[in-house]
Coordinates of C-alpha atoms and ligand atoms in Angstrom, one line a residue:
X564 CA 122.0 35.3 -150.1
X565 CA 119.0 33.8 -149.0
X566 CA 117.8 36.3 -146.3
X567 CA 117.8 38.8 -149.4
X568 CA 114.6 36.7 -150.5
X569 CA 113.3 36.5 -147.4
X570 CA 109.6 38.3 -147.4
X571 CA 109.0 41.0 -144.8
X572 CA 105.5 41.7 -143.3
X573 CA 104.6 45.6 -142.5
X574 CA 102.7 48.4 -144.0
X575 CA 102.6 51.4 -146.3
X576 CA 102.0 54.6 -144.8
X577 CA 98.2 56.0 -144.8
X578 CA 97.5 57.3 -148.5
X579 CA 100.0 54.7 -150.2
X580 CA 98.6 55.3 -154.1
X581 CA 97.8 51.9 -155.2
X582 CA 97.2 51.9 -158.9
X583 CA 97.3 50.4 -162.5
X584 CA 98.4 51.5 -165.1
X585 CA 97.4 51.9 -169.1
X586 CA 98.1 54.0 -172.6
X587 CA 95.8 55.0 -174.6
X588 CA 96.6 53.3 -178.0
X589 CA 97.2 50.0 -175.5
X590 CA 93.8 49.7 -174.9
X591 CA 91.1 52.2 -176.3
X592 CA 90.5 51.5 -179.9
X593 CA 88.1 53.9 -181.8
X594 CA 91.2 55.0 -183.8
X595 CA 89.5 56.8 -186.2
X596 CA 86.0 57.8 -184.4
X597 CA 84.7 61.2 -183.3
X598 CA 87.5 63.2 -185.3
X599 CA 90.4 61.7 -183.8
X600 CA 92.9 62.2 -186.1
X601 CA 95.8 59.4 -187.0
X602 CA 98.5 58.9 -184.7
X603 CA 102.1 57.3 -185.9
X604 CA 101.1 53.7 -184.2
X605 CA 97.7 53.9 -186.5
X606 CA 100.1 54.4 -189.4
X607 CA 102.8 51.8 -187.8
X608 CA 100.5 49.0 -187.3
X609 CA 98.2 49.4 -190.6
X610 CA 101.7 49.0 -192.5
X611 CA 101.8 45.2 -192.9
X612 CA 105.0 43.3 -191.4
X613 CA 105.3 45.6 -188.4
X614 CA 103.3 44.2 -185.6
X615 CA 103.1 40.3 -184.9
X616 CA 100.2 38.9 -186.9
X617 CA 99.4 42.2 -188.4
X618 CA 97.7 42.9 -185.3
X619 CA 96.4 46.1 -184.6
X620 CA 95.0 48.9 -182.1
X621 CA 91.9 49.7 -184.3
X622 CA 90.0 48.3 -181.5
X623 CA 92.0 47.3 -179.6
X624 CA 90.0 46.8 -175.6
X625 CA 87.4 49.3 -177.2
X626 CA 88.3 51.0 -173.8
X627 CA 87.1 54.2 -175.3
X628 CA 83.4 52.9 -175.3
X629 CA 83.9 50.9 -171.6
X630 CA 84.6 53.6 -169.3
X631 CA 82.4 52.0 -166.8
X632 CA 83.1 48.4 -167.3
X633 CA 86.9 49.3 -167.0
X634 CA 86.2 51.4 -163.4
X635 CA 84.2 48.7 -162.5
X636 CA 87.4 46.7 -162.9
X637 CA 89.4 49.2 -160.7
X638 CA 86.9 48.9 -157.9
X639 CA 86.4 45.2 -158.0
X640 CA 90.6 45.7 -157.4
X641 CA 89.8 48.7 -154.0
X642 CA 92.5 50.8 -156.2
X643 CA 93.2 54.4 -155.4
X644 CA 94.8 55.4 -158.6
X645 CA 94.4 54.9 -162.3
X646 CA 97.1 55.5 -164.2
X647 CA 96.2 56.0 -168.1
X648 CA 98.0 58.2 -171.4
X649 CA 96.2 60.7 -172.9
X650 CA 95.7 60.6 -177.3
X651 CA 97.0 63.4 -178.3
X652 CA 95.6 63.1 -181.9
X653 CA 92.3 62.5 -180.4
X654 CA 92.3 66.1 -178.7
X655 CA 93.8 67.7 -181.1
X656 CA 94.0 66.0 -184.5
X657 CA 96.9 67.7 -186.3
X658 CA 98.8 67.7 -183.3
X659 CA 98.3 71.8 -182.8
X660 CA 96.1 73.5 -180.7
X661 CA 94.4 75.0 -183.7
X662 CA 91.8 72.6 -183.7
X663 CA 90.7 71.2 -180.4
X664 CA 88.4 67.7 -180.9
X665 CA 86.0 68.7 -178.4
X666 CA 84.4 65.1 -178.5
X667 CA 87.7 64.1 -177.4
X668 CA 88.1 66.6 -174.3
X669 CA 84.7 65.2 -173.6
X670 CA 85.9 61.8 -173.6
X671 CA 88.4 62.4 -171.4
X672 CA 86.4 64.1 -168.4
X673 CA 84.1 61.9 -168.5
X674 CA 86.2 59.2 -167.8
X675 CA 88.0 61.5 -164.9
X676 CA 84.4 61.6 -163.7
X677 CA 83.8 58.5 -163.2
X678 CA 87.2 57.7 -161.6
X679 CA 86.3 60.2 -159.1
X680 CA 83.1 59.2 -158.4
X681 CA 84.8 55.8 -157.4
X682 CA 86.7 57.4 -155.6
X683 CA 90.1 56.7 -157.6
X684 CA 92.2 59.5 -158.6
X685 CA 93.7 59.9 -162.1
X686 CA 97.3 59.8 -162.9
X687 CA 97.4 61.1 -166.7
X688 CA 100.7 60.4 -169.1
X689 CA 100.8 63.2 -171.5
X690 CA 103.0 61.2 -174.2
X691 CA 102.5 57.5 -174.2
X692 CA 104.2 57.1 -177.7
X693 CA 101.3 58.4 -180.1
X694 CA 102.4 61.2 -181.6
X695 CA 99.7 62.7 -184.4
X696 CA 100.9 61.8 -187.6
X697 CA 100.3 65.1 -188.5
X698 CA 103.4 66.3 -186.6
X699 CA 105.5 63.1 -187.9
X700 CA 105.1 63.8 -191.5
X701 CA 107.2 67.2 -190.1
X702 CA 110.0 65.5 -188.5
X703 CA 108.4 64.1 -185.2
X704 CA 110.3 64.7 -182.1
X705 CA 113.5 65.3 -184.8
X706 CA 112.0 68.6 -185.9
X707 CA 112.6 71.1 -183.0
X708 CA 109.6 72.5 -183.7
X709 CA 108.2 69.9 -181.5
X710 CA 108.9 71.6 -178.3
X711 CA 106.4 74.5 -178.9
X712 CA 103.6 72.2 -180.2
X713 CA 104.4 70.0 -177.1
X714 CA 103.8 72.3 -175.0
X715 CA 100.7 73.8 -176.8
X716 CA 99.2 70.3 -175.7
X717 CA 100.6 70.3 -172.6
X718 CA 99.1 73.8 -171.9
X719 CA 95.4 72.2 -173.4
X720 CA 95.4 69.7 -171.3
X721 CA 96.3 71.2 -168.2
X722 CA 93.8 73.7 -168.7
X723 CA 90.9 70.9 -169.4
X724 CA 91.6 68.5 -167.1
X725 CA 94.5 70.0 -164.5
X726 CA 91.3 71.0 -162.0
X727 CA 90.4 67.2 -161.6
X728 CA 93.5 65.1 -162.2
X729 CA 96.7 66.3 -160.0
X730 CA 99.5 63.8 -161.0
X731 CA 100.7 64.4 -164.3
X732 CA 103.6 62.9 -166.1
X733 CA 104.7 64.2 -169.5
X734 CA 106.5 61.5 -171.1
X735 CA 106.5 57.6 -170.8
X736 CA 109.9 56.2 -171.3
X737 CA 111.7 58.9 -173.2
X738 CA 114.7 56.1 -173.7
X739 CA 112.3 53.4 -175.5
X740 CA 110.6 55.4 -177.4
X741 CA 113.3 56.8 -178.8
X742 CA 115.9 54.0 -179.2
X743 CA 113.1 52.2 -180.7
X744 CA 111.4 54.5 -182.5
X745 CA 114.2 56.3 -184.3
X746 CA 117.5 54.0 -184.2
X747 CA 116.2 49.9 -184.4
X748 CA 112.7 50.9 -186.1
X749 CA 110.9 48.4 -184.3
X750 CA 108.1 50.8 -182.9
X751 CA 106.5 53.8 -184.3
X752 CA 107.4 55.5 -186.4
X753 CA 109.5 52.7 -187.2
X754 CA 113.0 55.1 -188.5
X755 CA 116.4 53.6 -188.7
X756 CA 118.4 56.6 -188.1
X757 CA 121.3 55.2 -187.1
X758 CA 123.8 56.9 -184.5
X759 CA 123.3 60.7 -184.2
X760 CA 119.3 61.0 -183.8
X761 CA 118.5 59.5 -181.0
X762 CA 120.5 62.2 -179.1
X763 CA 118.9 64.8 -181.3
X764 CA 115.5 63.4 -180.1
X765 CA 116.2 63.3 -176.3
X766 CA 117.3 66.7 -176.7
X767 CA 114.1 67.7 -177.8
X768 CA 112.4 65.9 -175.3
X769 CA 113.9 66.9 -172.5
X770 CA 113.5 70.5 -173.7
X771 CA 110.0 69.7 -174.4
X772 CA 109.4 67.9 -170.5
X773 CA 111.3 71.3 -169.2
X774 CA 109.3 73.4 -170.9
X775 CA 105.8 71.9 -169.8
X776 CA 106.5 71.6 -166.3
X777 CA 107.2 75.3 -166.5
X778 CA 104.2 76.0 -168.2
X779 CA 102.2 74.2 -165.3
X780 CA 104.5 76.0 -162.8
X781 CA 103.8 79.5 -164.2
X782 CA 100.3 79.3 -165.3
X783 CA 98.8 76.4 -163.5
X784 CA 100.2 75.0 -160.3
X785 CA 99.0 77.8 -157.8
X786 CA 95.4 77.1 -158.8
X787 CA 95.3 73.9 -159.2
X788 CA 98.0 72.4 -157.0
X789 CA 99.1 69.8 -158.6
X790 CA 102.6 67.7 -159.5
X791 CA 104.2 66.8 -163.0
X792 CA 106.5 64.2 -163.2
X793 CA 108.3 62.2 -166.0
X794 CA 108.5 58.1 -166.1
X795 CA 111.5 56.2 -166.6
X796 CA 112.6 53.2 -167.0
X797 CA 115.4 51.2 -165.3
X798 CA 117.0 48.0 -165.6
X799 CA 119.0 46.9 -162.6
X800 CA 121.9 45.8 -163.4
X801 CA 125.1 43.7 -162.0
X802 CA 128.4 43.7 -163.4
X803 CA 129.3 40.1 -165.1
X804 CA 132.6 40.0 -162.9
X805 CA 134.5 42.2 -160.5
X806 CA 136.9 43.6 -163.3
X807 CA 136.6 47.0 -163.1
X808 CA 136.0 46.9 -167.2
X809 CA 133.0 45.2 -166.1
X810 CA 131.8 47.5 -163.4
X811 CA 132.4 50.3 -165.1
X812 CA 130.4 49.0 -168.3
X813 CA 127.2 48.2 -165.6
X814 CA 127.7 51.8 -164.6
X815 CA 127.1 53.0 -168.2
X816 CA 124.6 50.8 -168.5
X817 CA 122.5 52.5 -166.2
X818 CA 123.4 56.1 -167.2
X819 CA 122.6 55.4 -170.7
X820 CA 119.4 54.1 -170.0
X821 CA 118.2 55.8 -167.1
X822 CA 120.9 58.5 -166.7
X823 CA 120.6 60.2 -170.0
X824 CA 117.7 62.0 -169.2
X825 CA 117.6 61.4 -165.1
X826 CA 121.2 63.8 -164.7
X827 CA 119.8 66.8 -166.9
X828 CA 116.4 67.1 -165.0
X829 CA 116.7 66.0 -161.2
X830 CA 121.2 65.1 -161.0
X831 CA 123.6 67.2 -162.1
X832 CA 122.0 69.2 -164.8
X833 CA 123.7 67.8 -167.8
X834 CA 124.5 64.4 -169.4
X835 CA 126.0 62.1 -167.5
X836 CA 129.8 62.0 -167.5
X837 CA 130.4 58.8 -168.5
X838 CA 128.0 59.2 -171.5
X839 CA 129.0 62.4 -172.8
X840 CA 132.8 60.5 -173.0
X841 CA 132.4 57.5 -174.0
X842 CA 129.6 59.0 -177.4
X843 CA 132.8 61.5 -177.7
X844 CA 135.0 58.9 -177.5
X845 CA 132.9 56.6 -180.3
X846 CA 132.4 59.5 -182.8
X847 CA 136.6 60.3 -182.7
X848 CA 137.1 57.0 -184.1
X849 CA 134.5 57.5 -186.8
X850 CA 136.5 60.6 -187.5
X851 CA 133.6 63.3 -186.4
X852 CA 134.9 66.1 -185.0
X853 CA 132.3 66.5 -182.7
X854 CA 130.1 64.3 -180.5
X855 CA 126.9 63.0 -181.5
X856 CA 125.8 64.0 -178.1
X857 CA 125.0 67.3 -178.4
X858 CA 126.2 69.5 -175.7
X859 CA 123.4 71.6 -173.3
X860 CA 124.0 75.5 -173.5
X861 CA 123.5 77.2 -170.2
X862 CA 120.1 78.7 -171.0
X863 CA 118.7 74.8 -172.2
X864 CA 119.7 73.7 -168.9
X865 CA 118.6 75.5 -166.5
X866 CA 115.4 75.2 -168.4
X867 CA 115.6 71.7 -167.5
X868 CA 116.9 71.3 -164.4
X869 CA 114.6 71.0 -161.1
X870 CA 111.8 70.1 -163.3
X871 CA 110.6 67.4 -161.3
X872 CA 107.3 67.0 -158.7
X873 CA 108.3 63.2 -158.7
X874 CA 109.8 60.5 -160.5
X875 CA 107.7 58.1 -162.0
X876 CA 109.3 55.2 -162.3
X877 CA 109.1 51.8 -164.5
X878 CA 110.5 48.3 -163.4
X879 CA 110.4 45.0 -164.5
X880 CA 113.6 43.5 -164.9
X881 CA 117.5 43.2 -164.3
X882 CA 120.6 42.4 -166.3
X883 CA 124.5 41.5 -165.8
X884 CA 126.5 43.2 -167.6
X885 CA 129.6 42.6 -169.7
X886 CA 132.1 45.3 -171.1
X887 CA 132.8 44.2 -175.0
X888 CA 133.9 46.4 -177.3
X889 CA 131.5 47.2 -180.7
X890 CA 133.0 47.8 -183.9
X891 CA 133.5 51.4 -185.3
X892 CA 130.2 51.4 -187.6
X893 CA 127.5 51.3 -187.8
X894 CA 126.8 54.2 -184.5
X895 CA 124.1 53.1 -182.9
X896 CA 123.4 53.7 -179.6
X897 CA 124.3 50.4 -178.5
X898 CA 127.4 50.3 -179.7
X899 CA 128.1 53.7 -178.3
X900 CA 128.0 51.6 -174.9
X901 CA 130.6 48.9 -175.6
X902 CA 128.9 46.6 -173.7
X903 CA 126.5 43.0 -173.4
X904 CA 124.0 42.2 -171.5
X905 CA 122.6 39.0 -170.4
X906 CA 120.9 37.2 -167.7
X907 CA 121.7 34.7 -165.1
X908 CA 119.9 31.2 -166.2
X909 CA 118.4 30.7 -162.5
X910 CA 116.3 33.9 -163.1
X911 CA 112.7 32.5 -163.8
X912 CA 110.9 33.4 -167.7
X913 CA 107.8 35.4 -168.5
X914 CA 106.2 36.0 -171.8
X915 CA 108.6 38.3 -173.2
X916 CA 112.6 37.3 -173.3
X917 CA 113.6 40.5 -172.2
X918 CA 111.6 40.1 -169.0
X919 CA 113.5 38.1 -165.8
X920 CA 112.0 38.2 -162.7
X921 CA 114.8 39.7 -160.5
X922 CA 112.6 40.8 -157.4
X923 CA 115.8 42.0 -155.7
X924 CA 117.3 44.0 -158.3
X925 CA 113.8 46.6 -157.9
X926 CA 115.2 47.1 -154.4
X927 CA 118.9 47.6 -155.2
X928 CA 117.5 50.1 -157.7
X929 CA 115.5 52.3 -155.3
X930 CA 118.2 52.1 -153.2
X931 CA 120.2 53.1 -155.9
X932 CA 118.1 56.3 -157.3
X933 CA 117.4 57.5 -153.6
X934 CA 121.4 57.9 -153.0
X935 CA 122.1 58.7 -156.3
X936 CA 119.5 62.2 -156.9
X937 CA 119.0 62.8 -153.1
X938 CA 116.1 61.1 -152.3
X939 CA 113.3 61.8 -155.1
X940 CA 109.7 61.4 -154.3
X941 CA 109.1 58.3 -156.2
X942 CA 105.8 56.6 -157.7
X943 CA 106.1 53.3 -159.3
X944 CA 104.4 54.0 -162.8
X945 CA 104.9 50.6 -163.7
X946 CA 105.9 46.8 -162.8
X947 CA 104.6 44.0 -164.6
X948 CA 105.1 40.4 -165.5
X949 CA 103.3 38.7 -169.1
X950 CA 101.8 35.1 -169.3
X951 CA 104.3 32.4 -170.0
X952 CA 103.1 31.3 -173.4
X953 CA 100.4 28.5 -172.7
X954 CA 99.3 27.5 -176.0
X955 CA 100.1 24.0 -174.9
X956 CA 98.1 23.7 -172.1
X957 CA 95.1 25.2 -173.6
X958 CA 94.7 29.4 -173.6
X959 CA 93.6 31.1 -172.0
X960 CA 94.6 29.8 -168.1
X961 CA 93.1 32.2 -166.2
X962 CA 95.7 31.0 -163.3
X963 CA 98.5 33.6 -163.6
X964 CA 100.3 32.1 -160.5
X965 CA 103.3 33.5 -161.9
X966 CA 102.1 36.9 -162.1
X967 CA 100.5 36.9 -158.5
X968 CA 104.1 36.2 -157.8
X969 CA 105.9 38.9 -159.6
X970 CA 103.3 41.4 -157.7
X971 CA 103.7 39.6 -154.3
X972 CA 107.2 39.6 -154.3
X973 CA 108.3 42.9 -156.0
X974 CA 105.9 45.0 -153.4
X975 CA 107.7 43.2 -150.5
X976 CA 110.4 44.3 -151.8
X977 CA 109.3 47.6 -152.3
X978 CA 108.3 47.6 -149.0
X979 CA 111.7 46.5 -147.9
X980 CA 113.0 49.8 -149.6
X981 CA 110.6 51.4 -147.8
X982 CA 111.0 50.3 -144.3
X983 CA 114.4 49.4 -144.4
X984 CA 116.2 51.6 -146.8
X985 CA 114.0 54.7 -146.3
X986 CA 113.2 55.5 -150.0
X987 CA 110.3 57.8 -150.5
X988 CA 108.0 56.0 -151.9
X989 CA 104.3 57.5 -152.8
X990 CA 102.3 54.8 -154.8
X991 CA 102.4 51.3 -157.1
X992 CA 101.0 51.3 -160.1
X993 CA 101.0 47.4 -161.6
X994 CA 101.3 47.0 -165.2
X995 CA 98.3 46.3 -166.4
X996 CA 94.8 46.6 -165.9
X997 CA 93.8 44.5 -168.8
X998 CA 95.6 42.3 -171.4
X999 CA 96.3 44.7 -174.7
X1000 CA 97.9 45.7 -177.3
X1001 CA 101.5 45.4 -177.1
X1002 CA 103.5 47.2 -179.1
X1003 CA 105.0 45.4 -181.6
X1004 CA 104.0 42.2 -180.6
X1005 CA 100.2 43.0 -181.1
X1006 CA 98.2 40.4 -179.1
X1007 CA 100.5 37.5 -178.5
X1008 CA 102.1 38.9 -175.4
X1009 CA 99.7 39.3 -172.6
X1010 CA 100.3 41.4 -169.3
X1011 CA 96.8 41.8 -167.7
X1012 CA 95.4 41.2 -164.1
X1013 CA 92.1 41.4 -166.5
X1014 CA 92.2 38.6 -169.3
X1015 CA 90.4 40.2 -172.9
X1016 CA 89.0 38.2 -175.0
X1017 CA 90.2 39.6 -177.9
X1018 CA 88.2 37.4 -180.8
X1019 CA 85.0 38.3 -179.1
X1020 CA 83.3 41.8 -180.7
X1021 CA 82.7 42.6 -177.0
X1022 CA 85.9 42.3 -176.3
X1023 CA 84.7 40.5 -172.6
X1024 CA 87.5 40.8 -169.2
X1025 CA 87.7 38.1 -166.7
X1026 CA 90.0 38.4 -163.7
X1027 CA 93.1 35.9 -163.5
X1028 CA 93.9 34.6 -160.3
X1029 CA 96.1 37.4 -159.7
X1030 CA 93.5 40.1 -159.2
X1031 CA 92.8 37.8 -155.8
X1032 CA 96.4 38.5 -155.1
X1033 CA 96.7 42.4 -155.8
X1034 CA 93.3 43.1 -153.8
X1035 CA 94.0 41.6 -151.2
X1036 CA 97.6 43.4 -151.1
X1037 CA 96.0 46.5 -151.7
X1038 CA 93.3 46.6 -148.8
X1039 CA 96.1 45.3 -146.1
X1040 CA 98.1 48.2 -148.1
X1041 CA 100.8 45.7 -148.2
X1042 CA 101.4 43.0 -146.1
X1043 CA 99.7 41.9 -142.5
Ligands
LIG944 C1 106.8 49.4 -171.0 N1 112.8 47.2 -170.1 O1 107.9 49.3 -171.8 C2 105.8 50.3 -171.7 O2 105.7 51.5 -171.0 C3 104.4 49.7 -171.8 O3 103.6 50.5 -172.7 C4 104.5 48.3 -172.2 O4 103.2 47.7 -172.5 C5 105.1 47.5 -171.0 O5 106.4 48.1 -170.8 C6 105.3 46.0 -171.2 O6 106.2 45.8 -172.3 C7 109.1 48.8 -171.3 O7 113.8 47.5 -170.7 C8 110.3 49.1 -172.0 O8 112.8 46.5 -169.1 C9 111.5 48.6 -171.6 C10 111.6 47.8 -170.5 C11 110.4 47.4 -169.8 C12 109.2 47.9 -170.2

């Protein structure tokens, strides 16, 4: 359908939140300065093999000693917001509110400062994957201890920074981290748990989100009048035929990735149907007599449920979905989904080979989520495309064309969903400021509107072509 590509002019309402977005171990560096203590990526990536060249976040943009060069970044870009994660082992560095790094909290506000000064406003991720090790060598998010010491940091940080920064989200991608952090092992802490944790580990994090909003809504949120949110991430996705095995597998698709912790806090208050049968299902035929899903008792959830100021929410790509049925073992929680995804060879690459550009699909979504949870407040917490690798043409090509666009068409079609399709949309949020540390594939994989020079002690930013494209997007607050 070619009108579906077909760009729209029009504008976002007065106070759209125009943004980028960061994490702390992405970017700041200074892993072990000023009492920080270890987090389970500074164990992760010292642990040769892990990370893509045995890169590191040691250093990483040294973001922790460039507050200003970094908000001179934001202004050169006329953003509003600036979204970035808070360390928790930098604040407190066993992970309990015992000890409280006060270099740390200093840190911290006087980066809030200087956002405000520019007049940007902060948008602060509580849990941006880096758990203290501290807490990890106790079970990490497995021990369900972890929902009181969340909340003990929760509680800190609120009461530090909750009279300056009034956006807060609690946790970045509940359904990466976990899948990837507990089940494949390919990030932090790197576990290969295979079949039953991962639903252990939402539990606890969905208890521990609950609980933390509640502690802002009892102790904070008259005072300081803020809103907590959670960010997740969503594929779009489009069944591979019209069978209604197919359709039905897209469906579970998206509950499993999106679903799983979307239904408990803002749907119907529990795991989604088609999850709970289909894990129920699975762990019959490995003769369990129960599901590896555990089931919510009626005090966890309305602890949960309604525990939502907005939805932050991550896009950056969309699949087409197959059913196929997994084997019995080993449970994982792919193969709880008896399904396949792929991607339709006219979609264009990136950097990454997970990452299409389906500018579309970020519309069907919204439209999607609005119909789906009755019309959420939404903030897009992230959206971003990486580099196509241009070793052959000579790096670094400071010409992202590509990325400019991925931005340019994904906020017209934001804007579509806007205008059009009514969603309630608050703010964008690009993913990222600068080129960083990513993940698992250290260096190599490059999603900045700021190129870093990474070989360079001063670690120096440029702008790419693409910062042209976002500012000007930004001060027309979306397209004239
Ligand atoms: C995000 N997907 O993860 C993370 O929040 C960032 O820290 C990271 O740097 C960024 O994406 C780029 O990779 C994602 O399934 C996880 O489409 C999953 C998906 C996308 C992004």
């Amino acid at each position: 359908n070619p009108d579906r590509d077909r760009a729209m002019t029009g504008t976002f309402q007065q106070g759209f939140a125009w943004g980028a977005a960061t994490a702390a171990y992405q970017i700041e560096g200074a892993w072990d300065e000023d009492g920080k203590g270890a987090s389970i990526w500074d164990t992760f990536s010292h642990h040769e093999g892990n990370i893509y060249g045995n890169h590191n976040g040691d250093i990483a943009c040294d973001s922790y000693h460039k507050i200003y060069q970094d908000v001179e970044l934001m202004k050169q870009l006329g953003l509003t917001h600036y979204r970035f994660s808070i360390s928790w082992p930098r604040i407190l560095p066993d992970g309990t509110s015992k000890t409280i790094n006060q270099a740390g909290i200093d840190y911290y506000r006087e980066l809030i400062d200087a956002l405000l000064e520019a007049n940007i406003k902060p948008m602060v991720t509580l849990y941006h994957w880096d758990l203290p090790q501290a807490l990890q060598d106790i079970g990490g998010w497995e021990n369900d201890m972890i929902v009181v010491y969340f909340n003990q940091y929760a509680d800190v940080c609120f009461r530090e920074f909750g009279d300056k920064v009034k956006l807060w989200i609690t946790f970045n991608e509940p359904s990466e981290f976990i899948k990837e952090g507990y089940e494949t092992g390919c990030l932090a802490p790197g576990l290969k748990h295979q079949g039953t944790s991962v639903y252990r580990v939402a539990h606890n994090v969905l208890l521990s989100h609950g609980t933390a909003w509640r502690t802002y809504d009892n102790k904070y949120r008259a005072s300081q009048k803020g809103m907590v949110g959670i960010c997740l991430v969503c594929n779009w996705a489009i069944p591979y035929s019209n069978s209604k095995e197919d359709v039905d597998a897209t469906e579970r698709f998206i509950m499993f990735m999106f679903g799983w912790f979307a239904n408990p806090i803002f749907g119907s208050g529990d795991y989604p149907e088609a999850m709970k049968q289909q894990v129920m299902m699975k762990s019959r035929e490995q003769g369990l007599t129960s599901s590896r899903l555990p089931d919510f008792n009626e005090e966890e959830k309305s602890l949960i449920l309604g525990t939502m100021d907005f939805l932050g929410l991550n896009y950056y790509t969309t699949k087409r979905v197959r059913h196929l049925a997994s084997p019995t073992y080993p449970a994982s929680l792919d193969a709880d989904q008896d399904l396949h995804c792929t991607y339709d060879d006219d979609w264009p690459t990136s950097g990454s080979t997970w990452l299409r550009p389906v500018p579309w699909g970020f519309r069907e979504l919204l439209r999607w989520v609005k119909n789906k949870y009755n019309n959420p407040p939404i903030y897009i917490t992230e959206n971003g495309f990486s580099d196509p690798n241009l070793e052959s043409e000579g790096y670094p090509n400071l010409d992202d064309i590509c990325r400019s666009k991925y931005i340019r068409s994904h906020i017209n079609e934001l804007l579509k969903a806007y205008i059009m399709d009514d969603v309630d949309i608050r703010g964008y949020m690009t993913w990222s400021l600068t080129d960083n540390f990513e993940w698992c594939d250290g260096y190599s994989s490059k999603f900045g509107l700021y190129h870093v020079d990474f070989t360079d002690p001063s670690r120096p930013r440029t702008p790419k072509t693409s910062v042209k494209t976002y500012r000007q997007i930004v001060k027309d607050n979306g397209f004239l």
